mmCIF file of C-alpha atoms in Angstrom:
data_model
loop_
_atom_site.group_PDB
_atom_site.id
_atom_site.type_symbol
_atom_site.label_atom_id
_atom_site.label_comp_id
_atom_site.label_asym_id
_atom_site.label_seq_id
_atom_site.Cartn_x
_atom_site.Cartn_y
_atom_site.Cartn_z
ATOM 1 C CA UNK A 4 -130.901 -131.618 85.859
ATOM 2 C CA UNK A 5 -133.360 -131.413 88.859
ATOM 3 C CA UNK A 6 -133.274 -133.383 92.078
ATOM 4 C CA UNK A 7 -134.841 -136.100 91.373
ATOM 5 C CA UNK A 8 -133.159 -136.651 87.823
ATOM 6 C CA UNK A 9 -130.061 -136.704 89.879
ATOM 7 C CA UNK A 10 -131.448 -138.969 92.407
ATOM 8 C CA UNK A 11 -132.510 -141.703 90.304
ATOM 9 C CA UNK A 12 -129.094 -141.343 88.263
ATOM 10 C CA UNK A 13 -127.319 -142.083 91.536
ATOM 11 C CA UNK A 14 -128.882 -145.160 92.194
ATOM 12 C CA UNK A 15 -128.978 -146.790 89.066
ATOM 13 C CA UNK A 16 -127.554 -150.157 89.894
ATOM 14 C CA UNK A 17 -123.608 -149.506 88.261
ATOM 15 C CA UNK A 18 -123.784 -145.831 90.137
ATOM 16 C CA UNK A 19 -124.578 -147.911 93.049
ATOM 17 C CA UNK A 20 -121.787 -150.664 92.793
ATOM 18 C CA UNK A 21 -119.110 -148.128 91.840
ATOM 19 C CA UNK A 22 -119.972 -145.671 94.848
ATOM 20 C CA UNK A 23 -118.684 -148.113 96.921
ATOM 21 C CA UNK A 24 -116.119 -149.248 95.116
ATOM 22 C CA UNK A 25 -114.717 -146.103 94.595
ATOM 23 C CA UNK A 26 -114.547 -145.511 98.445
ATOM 24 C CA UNK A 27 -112.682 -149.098 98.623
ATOM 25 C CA UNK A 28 -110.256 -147.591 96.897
ATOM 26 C CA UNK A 29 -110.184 -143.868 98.170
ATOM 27 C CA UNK A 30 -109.343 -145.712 101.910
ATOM 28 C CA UNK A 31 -106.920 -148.597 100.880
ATOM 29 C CA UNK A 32 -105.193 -148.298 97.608
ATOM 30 C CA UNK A 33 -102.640 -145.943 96.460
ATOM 31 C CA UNK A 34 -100.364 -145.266 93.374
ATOM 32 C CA UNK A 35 -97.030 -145.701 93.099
ATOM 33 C CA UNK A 36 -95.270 -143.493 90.269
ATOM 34 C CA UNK A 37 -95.331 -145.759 87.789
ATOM 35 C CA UNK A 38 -98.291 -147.242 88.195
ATOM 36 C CA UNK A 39 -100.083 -143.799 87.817
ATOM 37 C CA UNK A 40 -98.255 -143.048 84.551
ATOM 38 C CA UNK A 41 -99.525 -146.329 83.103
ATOM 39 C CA UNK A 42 -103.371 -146.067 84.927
ATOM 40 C CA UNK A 43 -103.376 -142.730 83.751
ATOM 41 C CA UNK A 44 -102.682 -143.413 79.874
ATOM 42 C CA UNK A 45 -105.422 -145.716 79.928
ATOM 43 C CA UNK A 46 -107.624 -143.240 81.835
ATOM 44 C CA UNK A 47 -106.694 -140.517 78.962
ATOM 45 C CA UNK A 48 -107.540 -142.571 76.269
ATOM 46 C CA UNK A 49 -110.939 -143.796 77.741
ATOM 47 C CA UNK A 50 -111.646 -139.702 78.155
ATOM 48 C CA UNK A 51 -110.820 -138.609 74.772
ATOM 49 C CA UNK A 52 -112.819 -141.984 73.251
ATOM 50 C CA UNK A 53 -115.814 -140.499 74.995
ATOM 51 C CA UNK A 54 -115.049 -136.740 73.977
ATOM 52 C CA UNK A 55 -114.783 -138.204 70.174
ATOM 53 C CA UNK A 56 -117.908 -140.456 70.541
ATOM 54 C CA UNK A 57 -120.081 -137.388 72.425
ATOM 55 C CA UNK A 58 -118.858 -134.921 69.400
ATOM 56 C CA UNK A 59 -120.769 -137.149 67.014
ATOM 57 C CA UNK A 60 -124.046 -138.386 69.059
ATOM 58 C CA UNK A 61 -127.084 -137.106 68.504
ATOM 59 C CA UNK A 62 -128.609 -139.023 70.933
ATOM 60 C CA UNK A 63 -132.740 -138.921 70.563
ATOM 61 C CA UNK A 64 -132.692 -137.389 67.092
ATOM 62 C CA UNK A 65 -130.852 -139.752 64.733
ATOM 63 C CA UNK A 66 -129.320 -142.854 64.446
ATOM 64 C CA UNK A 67 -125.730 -141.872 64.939
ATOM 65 C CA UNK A 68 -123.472 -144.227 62.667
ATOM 66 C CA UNK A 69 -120.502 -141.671 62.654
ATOM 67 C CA UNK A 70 -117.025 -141.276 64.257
ATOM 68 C CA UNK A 71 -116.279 -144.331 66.698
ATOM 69 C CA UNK A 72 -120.187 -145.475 66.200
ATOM 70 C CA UNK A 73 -118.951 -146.517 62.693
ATOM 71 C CA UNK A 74 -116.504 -148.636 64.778
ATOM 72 C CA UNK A 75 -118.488 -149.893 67.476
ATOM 73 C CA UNK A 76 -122.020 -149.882 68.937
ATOM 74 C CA UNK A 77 -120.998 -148.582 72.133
ATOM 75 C CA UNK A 78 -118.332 -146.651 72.553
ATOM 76 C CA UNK A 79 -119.165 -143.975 75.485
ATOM 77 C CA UNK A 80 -119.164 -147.730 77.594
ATOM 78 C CA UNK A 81 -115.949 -148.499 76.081
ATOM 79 C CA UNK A 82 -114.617 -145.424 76.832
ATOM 80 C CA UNK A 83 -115.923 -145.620 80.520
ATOM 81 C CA UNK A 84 -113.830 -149.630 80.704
ATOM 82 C CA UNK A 85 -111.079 -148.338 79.841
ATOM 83 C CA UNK A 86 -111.399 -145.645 82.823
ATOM 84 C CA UNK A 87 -112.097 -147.749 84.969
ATOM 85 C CA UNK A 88 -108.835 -150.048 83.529
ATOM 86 C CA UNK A 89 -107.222 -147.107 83.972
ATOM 87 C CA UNK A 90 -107.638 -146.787 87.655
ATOM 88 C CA UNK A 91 -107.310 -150.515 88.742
ATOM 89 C CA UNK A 92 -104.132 -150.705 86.939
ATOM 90 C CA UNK A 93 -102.958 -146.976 88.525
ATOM 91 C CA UNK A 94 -104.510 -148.292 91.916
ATOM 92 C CA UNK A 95 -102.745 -151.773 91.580
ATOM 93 C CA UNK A 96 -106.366 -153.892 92.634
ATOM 94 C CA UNK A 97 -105.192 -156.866 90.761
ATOM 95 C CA UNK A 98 -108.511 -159.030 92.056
ATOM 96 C CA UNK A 99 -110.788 -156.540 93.317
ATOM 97 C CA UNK A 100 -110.701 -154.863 90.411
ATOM 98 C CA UNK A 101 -111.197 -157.620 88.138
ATOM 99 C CA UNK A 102 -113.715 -158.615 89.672
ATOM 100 C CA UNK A 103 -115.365 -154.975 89.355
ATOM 101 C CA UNK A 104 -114.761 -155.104 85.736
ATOM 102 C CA UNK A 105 -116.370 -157.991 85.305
ATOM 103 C CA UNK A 106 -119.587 -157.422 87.298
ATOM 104 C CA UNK A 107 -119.778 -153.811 85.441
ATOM 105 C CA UNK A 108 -119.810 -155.578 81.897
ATOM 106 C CA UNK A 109 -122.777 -157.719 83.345
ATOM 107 C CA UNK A 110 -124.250 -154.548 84.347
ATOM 108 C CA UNK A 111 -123.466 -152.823 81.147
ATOM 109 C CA UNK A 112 -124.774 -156.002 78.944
ATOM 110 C CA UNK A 113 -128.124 -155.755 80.397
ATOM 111 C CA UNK A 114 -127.966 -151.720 80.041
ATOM 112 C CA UNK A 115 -127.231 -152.145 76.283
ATOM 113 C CA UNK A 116 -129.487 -154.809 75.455
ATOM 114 C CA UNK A 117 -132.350 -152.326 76.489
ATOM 115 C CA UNK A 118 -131.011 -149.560 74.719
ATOM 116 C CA UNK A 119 -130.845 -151.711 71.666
ATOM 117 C CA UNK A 120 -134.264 -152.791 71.821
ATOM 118 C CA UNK A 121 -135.414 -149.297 72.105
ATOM 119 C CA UNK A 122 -133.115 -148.663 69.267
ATOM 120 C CA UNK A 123 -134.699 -151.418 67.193
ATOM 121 C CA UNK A 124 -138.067 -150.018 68.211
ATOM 122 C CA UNK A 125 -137.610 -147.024 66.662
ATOM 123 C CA UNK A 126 -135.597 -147.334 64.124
ATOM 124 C CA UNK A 127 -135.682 -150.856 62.810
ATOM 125 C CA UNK A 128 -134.365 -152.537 60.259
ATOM 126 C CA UNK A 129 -132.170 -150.068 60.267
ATOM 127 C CA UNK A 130 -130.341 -150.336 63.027
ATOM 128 C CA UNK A 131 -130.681 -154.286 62.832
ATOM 129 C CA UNK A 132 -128.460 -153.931 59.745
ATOM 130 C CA UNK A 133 -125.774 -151.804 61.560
ATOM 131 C CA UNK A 134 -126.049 -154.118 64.678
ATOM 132 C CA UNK A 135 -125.243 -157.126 61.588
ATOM 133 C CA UNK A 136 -122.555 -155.135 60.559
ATOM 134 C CA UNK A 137 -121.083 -152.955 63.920
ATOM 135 C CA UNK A 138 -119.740 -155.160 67.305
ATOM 136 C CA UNK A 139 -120.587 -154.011 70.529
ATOM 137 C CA UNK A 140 -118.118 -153.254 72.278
ATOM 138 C CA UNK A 141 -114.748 -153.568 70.435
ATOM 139 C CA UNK A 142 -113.834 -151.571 67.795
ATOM 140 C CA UNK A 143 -114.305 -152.835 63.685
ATOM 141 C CA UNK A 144 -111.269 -153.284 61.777
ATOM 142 C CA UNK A 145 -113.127 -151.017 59.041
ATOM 143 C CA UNK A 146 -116.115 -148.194 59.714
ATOM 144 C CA UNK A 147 -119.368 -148.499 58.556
ATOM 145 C CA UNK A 148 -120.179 -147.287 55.197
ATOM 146 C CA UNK A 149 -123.872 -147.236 55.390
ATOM 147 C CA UNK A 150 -126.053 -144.221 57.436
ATOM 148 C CA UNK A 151 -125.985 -140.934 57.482
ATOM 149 C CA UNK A 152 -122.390 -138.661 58.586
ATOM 150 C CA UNK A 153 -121.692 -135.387 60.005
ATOM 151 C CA UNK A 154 -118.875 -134.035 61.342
ATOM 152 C CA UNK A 155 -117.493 -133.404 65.166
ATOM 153 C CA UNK A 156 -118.764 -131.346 66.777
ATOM 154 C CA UNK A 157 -117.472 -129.458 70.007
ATOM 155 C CA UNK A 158 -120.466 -128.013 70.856
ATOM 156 C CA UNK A 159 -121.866 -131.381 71.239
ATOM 157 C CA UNK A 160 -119.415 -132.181 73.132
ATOM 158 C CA UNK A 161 -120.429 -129.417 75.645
ATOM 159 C CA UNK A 162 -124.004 -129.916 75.695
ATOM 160 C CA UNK A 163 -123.189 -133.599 76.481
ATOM 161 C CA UNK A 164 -121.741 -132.075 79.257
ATOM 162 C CA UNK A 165 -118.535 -134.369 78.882
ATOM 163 C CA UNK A 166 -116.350 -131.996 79.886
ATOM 164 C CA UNK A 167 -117.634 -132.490 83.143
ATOM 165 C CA UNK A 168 -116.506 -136.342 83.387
ATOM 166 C CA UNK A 169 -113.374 -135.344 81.728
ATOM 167 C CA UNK A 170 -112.596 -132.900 84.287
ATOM 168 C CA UNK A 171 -114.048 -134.856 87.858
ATOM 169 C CA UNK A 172 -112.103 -137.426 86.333
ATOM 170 C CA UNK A 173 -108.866 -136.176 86.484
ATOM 171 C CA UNK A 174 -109.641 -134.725 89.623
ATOM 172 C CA UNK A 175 -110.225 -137.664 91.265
ATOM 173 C CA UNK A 176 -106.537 -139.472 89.861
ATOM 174 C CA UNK A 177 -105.010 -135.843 91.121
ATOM 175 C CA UNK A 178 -106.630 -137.087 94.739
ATOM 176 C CA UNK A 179 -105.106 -140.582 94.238
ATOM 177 C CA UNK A 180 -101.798 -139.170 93.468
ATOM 178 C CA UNK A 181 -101.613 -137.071 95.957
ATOM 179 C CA UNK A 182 -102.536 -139.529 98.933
ATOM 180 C CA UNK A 183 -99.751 -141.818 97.353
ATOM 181 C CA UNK A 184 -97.370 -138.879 97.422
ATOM 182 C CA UNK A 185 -98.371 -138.072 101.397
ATOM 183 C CA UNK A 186 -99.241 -141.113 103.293
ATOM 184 C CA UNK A 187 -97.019 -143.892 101.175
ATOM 185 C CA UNK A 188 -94.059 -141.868 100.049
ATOM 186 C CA UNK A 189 -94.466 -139.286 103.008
ATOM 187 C CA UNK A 190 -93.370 -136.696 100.632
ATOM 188 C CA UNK A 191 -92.992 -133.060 101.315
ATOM 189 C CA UNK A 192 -94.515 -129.961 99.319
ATOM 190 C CA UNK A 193 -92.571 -129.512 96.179
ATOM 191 C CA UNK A 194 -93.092 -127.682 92.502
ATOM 192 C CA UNK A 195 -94.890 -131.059 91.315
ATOM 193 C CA UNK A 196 -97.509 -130.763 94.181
ATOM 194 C CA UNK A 197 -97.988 -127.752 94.105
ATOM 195 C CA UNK A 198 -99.104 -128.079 90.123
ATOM 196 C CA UNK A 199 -101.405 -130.936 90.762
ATOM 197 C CA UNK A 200 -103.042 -128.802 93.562
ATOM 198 C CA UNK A 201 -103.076 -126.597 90.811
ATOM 199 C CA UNK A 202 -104.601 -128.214 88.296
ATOM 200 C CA UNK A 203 -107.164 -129.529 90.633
ATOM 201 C CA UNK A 204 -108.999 -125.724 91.614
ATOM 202 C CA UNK A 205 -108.468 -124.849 88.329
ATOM 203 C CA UNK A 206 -110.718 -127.754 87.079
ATOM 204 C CA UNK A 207 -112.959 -127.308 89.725
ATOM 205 C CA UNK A 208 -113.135 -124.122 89.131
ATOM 206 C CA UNK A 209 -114.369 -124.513 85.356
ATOM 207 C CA UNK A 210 -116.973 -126.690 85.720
ATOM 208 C CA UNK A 211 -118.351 -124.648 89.043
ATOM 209 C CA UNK A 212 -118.585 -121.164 86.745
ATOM 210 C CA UNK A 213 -119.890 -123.521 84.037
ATOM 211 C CA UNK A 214 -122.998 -124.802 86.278
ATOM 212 C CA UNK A 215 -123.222 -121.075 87.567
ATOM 213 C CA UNK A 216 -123.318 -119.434 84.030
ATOM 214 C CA UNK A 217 -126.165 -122.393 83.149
ATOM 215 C CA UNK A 218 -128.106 -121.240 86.056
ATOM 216 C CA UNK A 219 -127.371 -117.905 85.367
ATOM 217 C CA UNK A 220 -128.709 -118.621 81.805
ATOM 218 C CA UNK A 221 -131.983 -120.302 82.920
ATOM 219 C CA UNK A 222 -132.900 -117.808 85.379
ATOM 220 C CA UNK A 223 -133.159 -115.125 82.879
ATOM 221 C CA UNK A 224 -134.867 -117.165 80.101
ATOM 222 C CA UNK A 225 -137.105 -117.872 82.823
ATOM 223 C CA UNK A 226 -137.787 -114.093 83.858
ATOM 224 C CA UNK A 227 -138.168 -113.246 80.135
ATOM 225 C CA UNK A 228 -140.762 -115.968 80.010
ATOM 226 C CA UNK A 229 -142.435 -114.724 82.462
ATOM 227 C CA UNK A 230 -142.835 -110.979 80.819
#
């Protein structure tokens, strides 16, 4: 992704509410132990929602009516709500955070009603019978029949670079945990610290040699272009 990709990504308008946000949090809220067992399940199954939905989109190619998008319309933003749950229930912001859930569903409604128009655009009244038939945002009691299917695949996963998320993430709850564990608890260095410091490089460390095998990647497709 160049520069500017990445700049305009950053200040979409929910990148640009939940900056902030997020640095609300990072300077005055911290988990107790149970409440990062409970944020976190919610957290976890927001993640793997997204891995399952980004193993079946194909997202400029087909109309994708398989997996969870036989369920709902949307579920990479349902996924992302229940994140977010996640860490207003781990981070205990009763009203702050409700009131960030609700203004990123406002934000997210507008997002998917221009996605659906494009959607409608090109695919028409096709997709206008799964919208009749799919909700939105919470999941159908039974999938839809209609469309084409194809199986999970990883590799999509991968190239939908969700791994990423999945892994900055958890890295960022690992943070939370351990500010609750030094400046609320004032707890010392023990085997459980030491494994979420752990676990922290180690997913760093992933997606860093990920991005440098990419480059890697490019820069000699680009020299064999050149010859």
């Amino acid at each position: 992704m160049k520069m500017m990709e990445r700049m305009r990504r950053w200040f979409k308008l929910r990148f640009a509410i939940t900056y902030p946000f997020g640095l609300f949090l990072l300077l005055y809220c911290s988990p107790t132990h149970r409440s990062f067992v409970v944020g976190m399940g919610f957290i976890m199954a927001g993640l793997l929602w997204r891995v399952w939905a980004n193993g079946y989109a194909i997202k400029t190619e087909k109309l994708t009516t398989s997996g969870p998008y036989a369920f709902m319309r949307h579920p990479l933003y349902f996924g992302t709500m229940l994140v977010a749950i996640g860490f207003m229930v781990m981070l205990r912001t009763s009203l702050a955070g409700f009131c960030f859930i609700v203004i990123m569903l406002l934000v997210y409604y507008r997002t998917m009603k221009n996605e659906e128009r494009a959607l409608t655009e090109k695919y028409g009244d096709k997709y206008l019978r799964y919208k009749s038939k799919v909700p939105a945002l919470f999941p159908a009691f039974f999938p839809y029949p209609e469309g084409e299917k194809w199986a999970f695949s990883i590799r999509r996963v991968i190239e939908n670079t969700e791994y990423k998320l999945f892994f900055w993430v958890i890295n960022i709850a690992i943070i939370f945990r351990l500010k609750g564990y030094f400046f609320i608890e004032h707890a010392t260095f023990s085997a459980k610290i030491w494994l979420l410091i752990a676990l922290f490089f180690i997913f760093a460390a992933v997606d860093i040699t990920g991005e440098i095998v990419k480059w890697r990647r490019k820069r000699v497709a680009a020299k064999m272009h050149r010859q």
